[in-house]
Tab-separated table of N, CA and C in Angstrom:
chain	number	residue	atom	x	y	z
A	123	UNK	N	-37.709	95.774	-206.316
A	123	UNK	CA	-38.285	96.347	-205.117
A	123	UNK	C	-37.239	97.243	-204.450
A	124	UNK	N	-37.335	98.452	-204.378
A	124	UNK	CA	-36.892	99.354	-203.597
A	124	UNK	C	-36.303	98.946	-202.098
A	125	UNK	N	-35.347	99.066	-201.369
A	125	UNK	CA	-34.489	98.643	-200.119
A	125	UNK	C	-35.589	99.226	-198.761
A	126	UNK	N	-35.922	100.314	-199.153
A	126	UNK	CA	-37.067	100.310	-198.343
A	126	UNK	C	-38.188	99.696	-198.006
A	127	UNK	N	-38.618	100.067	-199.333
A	127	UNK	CA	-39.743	98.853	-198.829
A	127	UNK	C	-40.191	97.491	-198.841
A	128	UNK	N	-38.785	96.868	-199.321
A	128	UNK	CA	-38.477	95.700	-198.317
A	128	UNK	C	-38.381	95.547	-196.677
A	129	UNK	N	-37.186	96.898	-196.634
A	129	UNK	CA	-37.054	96.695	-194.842
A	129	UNK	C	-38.460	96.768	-194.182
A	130	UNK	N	-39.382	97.795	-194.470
A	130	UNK	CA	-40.701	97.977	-194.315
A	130	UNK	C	-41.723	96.323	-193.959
A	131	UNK	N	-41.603	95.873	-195.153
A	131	UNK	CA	-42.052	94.262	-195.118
A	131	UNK	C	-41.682	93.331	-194.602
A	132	UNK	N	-40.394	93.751	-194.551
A	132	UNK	CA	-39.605	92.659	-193.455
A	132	UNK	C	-40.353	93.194	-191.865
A	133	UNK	N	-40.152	94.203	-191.790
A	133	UNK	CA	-40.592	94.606	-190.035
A	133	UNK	C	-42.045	94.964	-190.158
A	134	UNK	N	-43.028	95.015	-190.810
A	134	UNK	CA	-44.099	94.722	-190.756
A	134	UNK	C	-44.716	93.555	-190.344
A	135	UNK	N	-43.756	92.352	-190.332
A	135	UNK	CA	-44.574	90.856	-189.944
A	135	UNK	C	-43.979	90.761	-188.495
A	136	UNK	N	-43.089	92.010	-188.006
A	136	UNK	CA	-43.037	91.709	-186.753
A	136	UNK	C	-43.935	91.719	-185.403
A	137	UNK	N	-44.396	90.620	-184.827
A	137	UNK	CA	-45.328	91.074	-183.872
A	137	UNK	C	-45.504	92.216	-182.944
A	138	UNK	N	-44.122	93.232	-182.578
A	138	UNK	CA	-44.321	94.233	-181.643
A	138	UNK	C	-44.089	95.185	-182.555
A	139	UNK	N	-44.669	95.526	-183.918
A	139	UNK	CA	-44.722	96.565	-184.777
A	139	UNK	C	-45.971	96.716	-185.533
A	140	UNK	N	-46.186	97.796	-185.274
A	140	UNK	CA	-47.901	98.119	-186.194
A	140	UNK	C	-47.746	99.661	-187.201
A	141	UNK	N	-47.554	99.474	-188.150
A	141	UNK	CA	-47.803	100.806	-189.171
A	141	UNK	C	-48.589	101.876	-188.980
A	142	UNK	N	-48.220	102.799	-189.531
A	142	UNK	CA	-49.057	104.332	-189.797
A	142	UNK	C	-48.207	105.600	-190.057
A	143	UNK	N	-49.172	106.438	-190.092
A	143	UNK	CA	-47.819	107.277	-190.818
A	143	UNK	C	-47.300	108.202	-189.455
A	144	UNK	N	-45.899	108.586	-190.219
A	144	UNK	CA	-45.073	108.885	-189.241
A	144	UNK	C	-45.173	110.664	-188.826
A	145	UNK	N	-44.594	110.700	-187.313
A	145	UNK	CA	-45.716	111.333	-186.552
A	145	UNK	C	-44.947	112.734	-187.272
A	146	UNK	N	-43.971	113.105	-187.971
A	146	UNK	CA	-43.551	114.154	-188.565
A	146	UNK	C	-43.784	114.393	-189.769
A	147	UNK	N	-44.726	113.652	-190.111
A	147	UNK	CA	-45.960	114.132	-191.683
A	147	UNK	C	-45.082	113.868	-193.031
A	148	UNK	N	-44.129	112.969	-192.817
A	148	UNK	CA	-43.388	112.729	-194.110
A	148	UNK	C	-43.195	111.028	-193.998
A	149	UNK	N	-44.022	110.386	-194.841
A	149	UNK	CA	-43.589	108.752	-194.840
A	149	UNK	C	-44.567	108.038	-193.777
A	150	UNK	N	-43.909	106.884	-193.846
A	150	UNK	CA	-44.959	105.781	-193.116
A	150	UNK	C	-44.160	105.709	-191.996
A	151	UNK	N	-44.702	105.022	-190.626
A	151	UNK	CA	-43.896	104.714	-189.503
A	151	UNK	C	-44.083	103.278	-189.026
A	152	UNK	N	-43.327	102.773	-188.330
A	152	UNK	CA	-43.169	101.497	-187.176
A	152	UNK	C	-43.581	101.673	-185.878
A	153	UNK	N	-44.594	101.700	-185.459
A	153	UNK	CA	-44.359	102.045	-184.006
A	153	UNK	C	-44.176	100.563	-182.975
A	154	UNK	N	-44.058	100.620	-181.744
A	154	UNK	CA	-44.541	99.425	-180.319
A	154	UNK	C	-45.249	100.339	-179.770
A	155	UNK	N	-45.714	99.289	-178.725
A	155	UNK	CA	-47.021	100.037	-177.449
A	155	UNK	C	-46.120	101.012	-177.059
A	156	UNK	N	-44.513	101.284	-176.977
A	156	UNK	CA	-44.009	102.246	-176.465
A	156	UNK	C	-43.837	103.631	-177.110
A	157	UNK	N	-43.680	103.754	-178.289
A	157	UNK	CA	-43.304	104.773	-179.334
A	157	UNK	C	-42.969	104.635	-180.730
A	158	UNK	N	-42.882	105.403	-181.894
A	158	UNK	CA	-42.515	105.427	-182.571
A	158	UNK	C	-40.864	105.097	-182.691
A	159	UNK	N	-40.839	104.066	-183.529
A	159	UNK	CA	-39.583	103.565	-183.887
A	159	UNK	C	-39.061	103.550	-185.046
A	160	UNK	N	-39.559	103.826	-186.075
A	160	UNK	CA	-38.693	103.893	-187.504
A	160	UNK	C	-39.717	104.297	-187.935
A	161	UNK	N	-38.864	105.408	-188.953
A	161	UNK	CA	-39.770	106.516	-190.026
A	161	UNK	C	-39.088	106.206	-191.447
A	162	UNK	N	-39.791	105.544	-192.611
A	162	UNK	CA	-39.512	104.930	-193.591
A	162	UNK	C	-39.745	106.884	-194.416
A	163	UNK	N	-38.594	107.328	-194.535
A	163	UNK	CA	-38.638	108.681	-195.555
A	163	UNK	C	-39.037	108.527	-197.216
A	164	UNK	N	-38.189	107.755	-197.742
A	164	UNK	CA	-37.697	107.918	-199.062
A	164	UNK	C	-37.350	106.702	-198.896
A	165	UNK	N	-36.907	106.173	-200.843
A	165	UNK	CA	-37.013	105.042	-201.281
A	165	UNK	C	-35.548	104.358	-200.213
A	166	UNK	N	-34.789	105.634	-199.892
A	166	UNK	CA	-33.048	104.824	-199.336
A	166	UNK	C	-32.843	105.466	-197.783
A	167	UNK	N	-34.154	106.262	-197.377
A	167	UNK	CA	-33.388	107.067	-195.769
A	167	UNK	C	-34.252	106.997	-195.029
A	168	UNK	N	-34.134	106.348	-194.173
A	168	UNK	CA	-35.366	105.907	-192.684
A	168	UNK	C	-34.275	106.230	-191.206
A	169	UNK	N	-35.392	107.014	-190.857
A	169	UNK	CA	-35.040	106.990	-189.038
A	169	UNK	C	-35.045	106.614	-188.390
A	170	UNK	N	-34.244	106.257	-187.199
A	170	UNK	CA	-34.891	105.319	-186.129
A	170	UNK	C	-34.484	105.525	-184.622
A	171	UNK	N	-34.995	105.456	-184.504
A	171	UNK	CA	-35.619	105.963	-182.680
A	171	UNK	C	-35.261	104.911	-181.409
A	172	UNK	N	-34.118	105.531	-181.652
A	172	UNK	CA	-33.534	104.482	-180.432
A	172	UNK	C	-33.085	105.488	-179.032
A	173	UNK	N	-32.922	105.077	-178.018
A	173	UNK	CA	-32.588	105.615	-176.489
A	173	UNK	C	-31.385	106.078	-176.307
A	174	UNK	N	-31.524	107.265	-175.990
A	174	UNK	CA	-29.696	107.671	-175.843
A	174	UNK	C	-28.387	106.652	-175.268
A	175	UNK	N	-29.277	106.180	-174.548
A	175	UNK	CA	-28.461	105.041	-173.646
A	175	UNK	C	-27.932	103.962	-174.821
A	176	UNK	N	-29.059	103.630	-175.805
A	176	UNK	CA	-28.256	103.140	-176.633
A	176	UNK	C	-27.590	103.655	-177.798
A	177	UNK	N	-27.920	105.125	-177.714
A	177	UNK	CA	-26.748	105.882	-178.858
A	177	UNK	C	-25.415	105.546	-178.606
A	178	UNK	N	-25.586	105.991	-176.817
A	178	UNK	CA	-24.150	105.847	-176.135
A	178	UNK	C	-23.320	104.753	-176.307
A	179	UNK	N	-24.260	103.723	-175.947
A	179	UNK	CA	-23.449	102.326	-176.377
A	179	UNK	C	-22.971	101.541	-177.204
A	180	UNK	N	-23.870	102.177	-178.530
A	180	UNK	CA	-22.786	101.739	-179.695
A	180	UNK	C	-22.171	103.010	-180.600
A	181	UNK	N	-21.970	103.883	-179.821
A	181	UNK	CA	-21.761	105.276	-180.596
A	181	UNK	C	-20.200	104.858	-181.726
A	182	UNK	N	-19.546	104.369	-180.857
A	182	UNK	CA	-18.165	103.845	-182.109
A	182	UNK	C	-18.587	103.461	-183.017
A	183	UNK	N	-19.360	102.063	-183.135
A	183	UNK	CA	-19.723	101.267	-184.072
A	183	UNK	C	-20.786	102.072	-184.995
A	184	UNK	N	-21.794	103.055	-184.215
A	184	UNK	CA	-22.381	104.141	-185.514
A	184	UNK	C	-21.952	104.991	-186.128
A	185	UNK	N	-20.711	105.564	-185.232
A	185	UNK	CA	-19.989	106.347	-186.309
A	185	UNK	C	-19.124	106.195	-187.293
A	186	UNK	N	-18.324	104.489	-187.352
A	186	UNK	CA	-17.501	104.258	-188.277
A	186	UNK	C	-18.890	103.771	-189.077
A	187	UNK	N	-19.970	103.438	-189.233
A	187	UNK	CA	-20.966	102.698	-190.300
A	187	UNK	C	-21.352	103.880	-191.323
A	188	UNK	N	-20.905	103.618	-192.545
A	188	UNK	CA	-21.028	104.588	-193.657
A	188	UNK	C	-22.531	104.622	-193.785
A	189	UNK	N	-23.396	103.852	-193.655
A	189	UNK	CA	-24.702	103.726	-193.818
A	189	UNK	C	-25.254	104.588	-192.201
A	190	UNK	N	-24.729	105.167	-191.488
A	190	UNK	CA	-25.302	105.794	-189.847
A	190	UNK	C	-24.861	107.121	-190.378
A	191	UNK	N	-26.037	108.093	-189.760
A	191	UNK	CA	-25.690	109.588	-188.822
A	191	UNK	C	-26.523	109.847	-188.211
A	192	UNK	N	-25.387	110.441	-187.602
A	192	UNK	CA	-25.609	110.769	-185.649
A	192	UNK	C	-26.079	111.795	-185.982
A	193	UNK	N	-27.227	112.520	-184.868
A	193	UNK	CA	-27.262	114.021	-185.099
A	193	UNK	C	-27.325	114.739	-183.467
A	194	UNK	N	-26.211	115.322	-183.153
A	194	UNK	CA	-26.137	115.633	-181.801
A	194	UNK	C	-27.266	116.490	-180.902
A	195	UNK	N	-28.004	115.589	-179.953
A	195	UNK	CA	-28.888	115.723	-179.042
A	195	UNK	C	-29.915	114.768	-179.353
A	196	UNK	N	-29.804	114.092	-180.928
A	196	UNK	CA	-30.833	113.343	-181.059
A	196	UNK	C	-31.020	111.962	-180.796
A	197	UNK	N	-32.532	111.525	-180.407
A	197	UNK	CA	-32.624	110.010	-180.454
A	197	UNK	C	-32.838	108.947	-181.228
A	198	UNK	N	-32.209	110.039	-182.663
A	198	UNK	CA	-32.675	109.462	-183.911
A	198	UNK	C	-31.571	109.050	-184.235
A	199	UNK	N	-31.510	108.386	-185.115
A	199	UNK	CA	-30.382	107.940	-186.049
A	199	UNK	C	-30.883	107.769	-187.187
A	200	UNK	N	-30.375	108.483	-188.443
A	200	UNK	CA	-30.787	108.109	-189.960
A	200	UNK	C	-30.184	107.055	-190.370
A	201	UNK	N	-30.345	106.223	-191.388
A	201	UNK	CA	-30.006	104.961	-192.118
A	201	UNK	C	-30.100	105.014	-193.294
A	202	UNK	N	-29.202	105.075	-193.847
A	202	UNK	CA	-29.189	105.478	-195.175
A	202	UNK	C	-28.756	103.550	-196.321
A	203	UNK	N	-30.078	103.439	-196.853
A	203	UNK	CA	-30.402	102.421	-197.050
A	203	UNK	C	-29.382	102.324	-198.999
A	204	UNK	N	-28.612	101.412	-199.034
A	204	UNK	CA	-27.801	101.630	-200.052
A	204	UNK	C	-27.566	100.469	-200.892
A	205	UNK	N	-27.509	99.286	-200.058
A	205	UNK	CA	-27.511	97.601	-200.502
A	205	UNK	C	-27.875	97.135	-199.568
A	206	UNK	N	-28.429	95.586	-199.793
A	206	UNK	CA	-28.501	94.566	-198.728
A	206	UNK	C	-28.367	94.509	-197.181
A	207	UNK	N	-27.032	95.052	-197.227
A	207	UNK	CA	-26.162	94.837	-195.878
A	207	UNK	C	-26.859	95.890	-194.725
A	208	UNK	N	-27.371	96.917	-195.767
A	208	UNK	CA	-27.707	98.306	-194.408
A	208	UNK	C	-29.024	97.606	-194.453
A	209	UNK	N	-29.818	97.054	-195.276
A	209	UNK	CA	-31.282	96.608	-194.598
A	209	UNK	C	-30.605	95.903	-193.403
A	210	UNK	N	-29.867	94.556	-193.103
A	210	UNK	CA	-29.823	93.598	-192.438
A	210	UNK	C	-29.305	94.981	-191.059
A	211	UNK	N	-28.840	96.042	-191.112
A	211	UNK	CA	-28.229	96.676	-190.180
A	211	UNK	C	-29.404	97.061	-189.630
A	212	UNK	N	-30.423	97.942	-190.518
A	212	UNK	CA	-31.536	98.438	-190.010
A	212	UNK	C	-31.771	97.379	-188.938
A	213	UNK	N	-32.494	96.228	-189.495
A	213	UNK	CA	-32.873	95.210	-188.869
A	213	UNK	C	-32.859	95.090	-187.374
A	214	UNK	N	-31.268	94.903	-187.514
A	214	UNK	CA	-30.329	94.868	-185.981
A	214	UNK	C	-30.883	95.800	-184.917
A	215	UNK	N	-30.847	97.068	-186.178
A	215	UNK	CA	-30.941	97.842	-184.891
A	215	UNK	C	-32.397	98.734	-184.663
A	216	UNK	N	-33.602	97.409	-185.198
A	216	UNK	CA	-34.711	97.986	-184.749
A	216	UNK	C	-35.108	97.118	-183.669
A	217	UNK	N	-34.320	95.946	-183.822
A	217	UNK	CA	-34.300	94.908	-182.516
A	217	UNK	C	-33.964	96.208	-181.354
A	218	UNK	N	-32.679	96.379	-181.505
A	218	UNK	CA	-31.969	97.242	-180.307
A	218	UNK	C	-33.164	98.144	-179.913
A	219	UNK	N	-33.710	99.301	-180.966
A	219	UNK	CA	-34.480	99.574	-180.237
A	219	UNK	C	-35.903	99.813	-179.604
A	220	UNK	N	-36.054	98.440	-180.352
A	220	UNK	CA	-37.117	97.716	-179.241
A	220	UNK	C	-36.634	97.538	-178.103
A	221	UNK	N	-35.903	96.509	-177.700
A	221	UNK	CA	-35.598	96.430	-175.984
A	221	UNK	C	-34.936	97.337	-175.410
A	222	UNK	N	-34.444	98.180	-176.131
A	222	UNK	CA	-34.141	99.762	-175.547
A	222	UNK	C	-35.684	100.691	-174.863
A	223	UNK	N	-36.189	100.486	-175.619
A	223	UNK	CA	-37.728	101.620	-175.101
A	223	UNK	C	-38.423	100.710	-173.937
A	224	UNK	N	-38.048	99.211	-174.507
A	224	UNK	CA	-38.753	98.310	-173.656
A	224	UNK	C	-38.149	98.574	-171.742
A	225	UNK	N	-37.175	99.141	-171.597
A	225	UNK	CA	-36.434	99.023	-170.588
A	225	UNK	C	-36.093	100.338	-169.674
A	226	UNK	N	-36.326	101.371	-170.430
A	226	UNK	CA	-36.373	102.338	-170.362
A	226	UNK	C	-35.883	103.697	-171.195
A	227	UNK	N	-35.900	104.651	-170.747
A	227	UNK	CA	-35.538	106.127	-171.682
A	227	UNK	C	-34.606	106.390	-170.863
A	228	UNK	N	-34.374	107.922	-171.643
A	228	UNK	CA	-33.478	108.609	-171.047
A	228	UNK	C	-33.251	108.929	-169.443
A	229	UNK	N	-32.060	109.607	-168.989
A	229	UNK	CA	-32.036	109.860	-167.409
A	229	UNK	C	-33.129	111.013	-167.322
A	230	UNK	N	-33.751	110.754	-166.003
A	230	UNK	CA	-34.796	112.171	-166.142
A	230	UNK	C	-34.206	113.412	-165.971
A	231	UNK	N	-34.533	114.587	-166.236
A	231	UNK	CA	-33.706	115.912	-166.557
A	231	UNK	C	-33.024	115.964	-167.759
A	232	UNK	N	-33.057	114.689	-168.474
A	232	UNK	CA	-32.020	115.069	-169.533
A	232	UNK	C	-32.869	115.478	-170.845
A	233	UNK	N	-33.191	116.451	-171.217
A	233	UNK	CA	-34.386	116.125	-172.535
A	233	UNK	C	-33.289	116.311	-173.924
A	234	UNK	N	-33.534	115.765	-174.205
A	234	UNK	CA	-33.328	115.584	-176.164
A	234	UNK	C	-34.172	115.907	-177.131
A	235	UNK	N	-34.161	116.065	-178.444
A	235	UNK	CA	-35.040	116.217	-179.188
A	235	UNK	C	-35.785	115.074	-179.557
A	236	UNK	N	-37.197	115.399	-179.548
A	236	UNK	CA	-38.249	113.817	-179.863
A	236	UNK	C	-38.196	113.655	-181.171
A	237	UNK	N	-38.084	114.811	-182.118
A	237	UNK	CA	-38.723	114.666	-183.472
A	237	UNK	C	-37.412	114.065	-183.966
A	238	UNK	N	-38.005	113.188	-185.182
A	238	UNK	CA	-36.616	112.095	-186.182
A	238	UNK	C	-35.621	113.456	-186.786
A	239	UNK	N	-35.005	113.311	-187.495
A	239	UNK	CA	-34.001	114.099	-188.098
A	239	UNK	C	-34.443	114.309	-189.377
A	240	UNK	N	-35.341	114.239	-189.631
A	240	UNK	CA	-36.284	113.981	-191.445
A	240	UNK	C	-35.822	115.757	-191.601
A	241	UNK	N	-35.044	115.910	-192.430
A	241	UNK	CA	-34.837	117.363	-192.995
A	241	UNK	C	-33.559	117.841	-191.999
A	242	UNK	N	-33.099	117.186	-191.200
A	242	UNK	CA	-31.791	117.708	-190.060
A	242	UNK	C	-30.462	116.758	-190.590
A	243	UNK	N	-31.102	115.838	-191.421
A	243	UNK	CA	-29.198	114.870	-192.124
A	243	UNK	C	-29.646	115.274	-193.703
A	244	UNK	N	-28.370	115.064	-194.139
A	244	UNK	CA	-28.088	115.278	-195.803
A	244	UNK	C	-27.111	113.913	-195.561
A	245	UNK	N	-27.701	113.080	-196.849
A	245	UNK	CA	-26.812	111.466	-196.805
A	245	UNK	C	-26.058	111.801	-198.444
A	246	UNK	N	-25.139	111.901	-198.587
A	246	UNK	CA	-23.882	112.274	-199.537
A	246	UNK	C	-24.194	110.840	-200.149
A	247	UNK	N	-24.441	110.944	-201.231
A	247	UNK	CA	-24.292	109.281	-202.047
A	247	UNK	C	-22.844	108.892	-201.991
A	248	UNK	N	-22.659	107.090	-201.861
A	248	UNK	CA	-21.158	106.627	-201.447
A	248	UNK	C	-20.339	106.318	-202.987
């Protein structure tokens, strides 16, 4: 089974996640009552839609993760799905941003880009 669509199955039995496809016409999505939260691309690269507030807050810890990229202005983060360990990361951090959207968005005035990064990262095999 492909790393994807495991992570997929794994967060499919989650109660604040319901499927469909993702709102940038490439792949399936995760959404909550709040928004789209993870865009399953390809068999190894999914997006995910977390709050600047929490880009900000773990921005160290995403930029040393060989499996993360950042893409500046965005509220996306790609995940580049490779072994085991980056599903369990995904995981983490679809928790995060769930209670991230749950709590709020960005400062108002500040706009960012909505759309995932699907065609804006290139993931270099490790």
């Amino acid at each position: 089974m492909k790393l994807a669509q495991r992570a997929m199955e794994r967060l499919e039995a989650w109660p604040d996640l319901s499927a469909g496809p993702a709102s940038c016409g490439t792949g399936r999505a995760l959404r909550s009552v709040h928004s789209e939260i993870v865009h399953f691309h390809s068999d190894h690269d999914v997006d995910l839609h977390l709050t600047e507030g929490a880009i900000e807050r773990f921005r160290g810890d995403l930029q040393e993760s060989t499996a993360i990229r950042l893409v500046p202005g965005s509220r996306w983060v790609t995940v580049h799905l490779d072994c085991d360990t980056d599903v369990d990361l995904l995981l983490s951090l679809v928790s995060v941003a769930l209670k991230a959207h749950q709590t709020g968005s960005s400062p108002v005035g500040l706009q960012a880009r909505s759309e995932c990064n699907f065609r804006r990262v290139t993931v270099m095999p490790r």
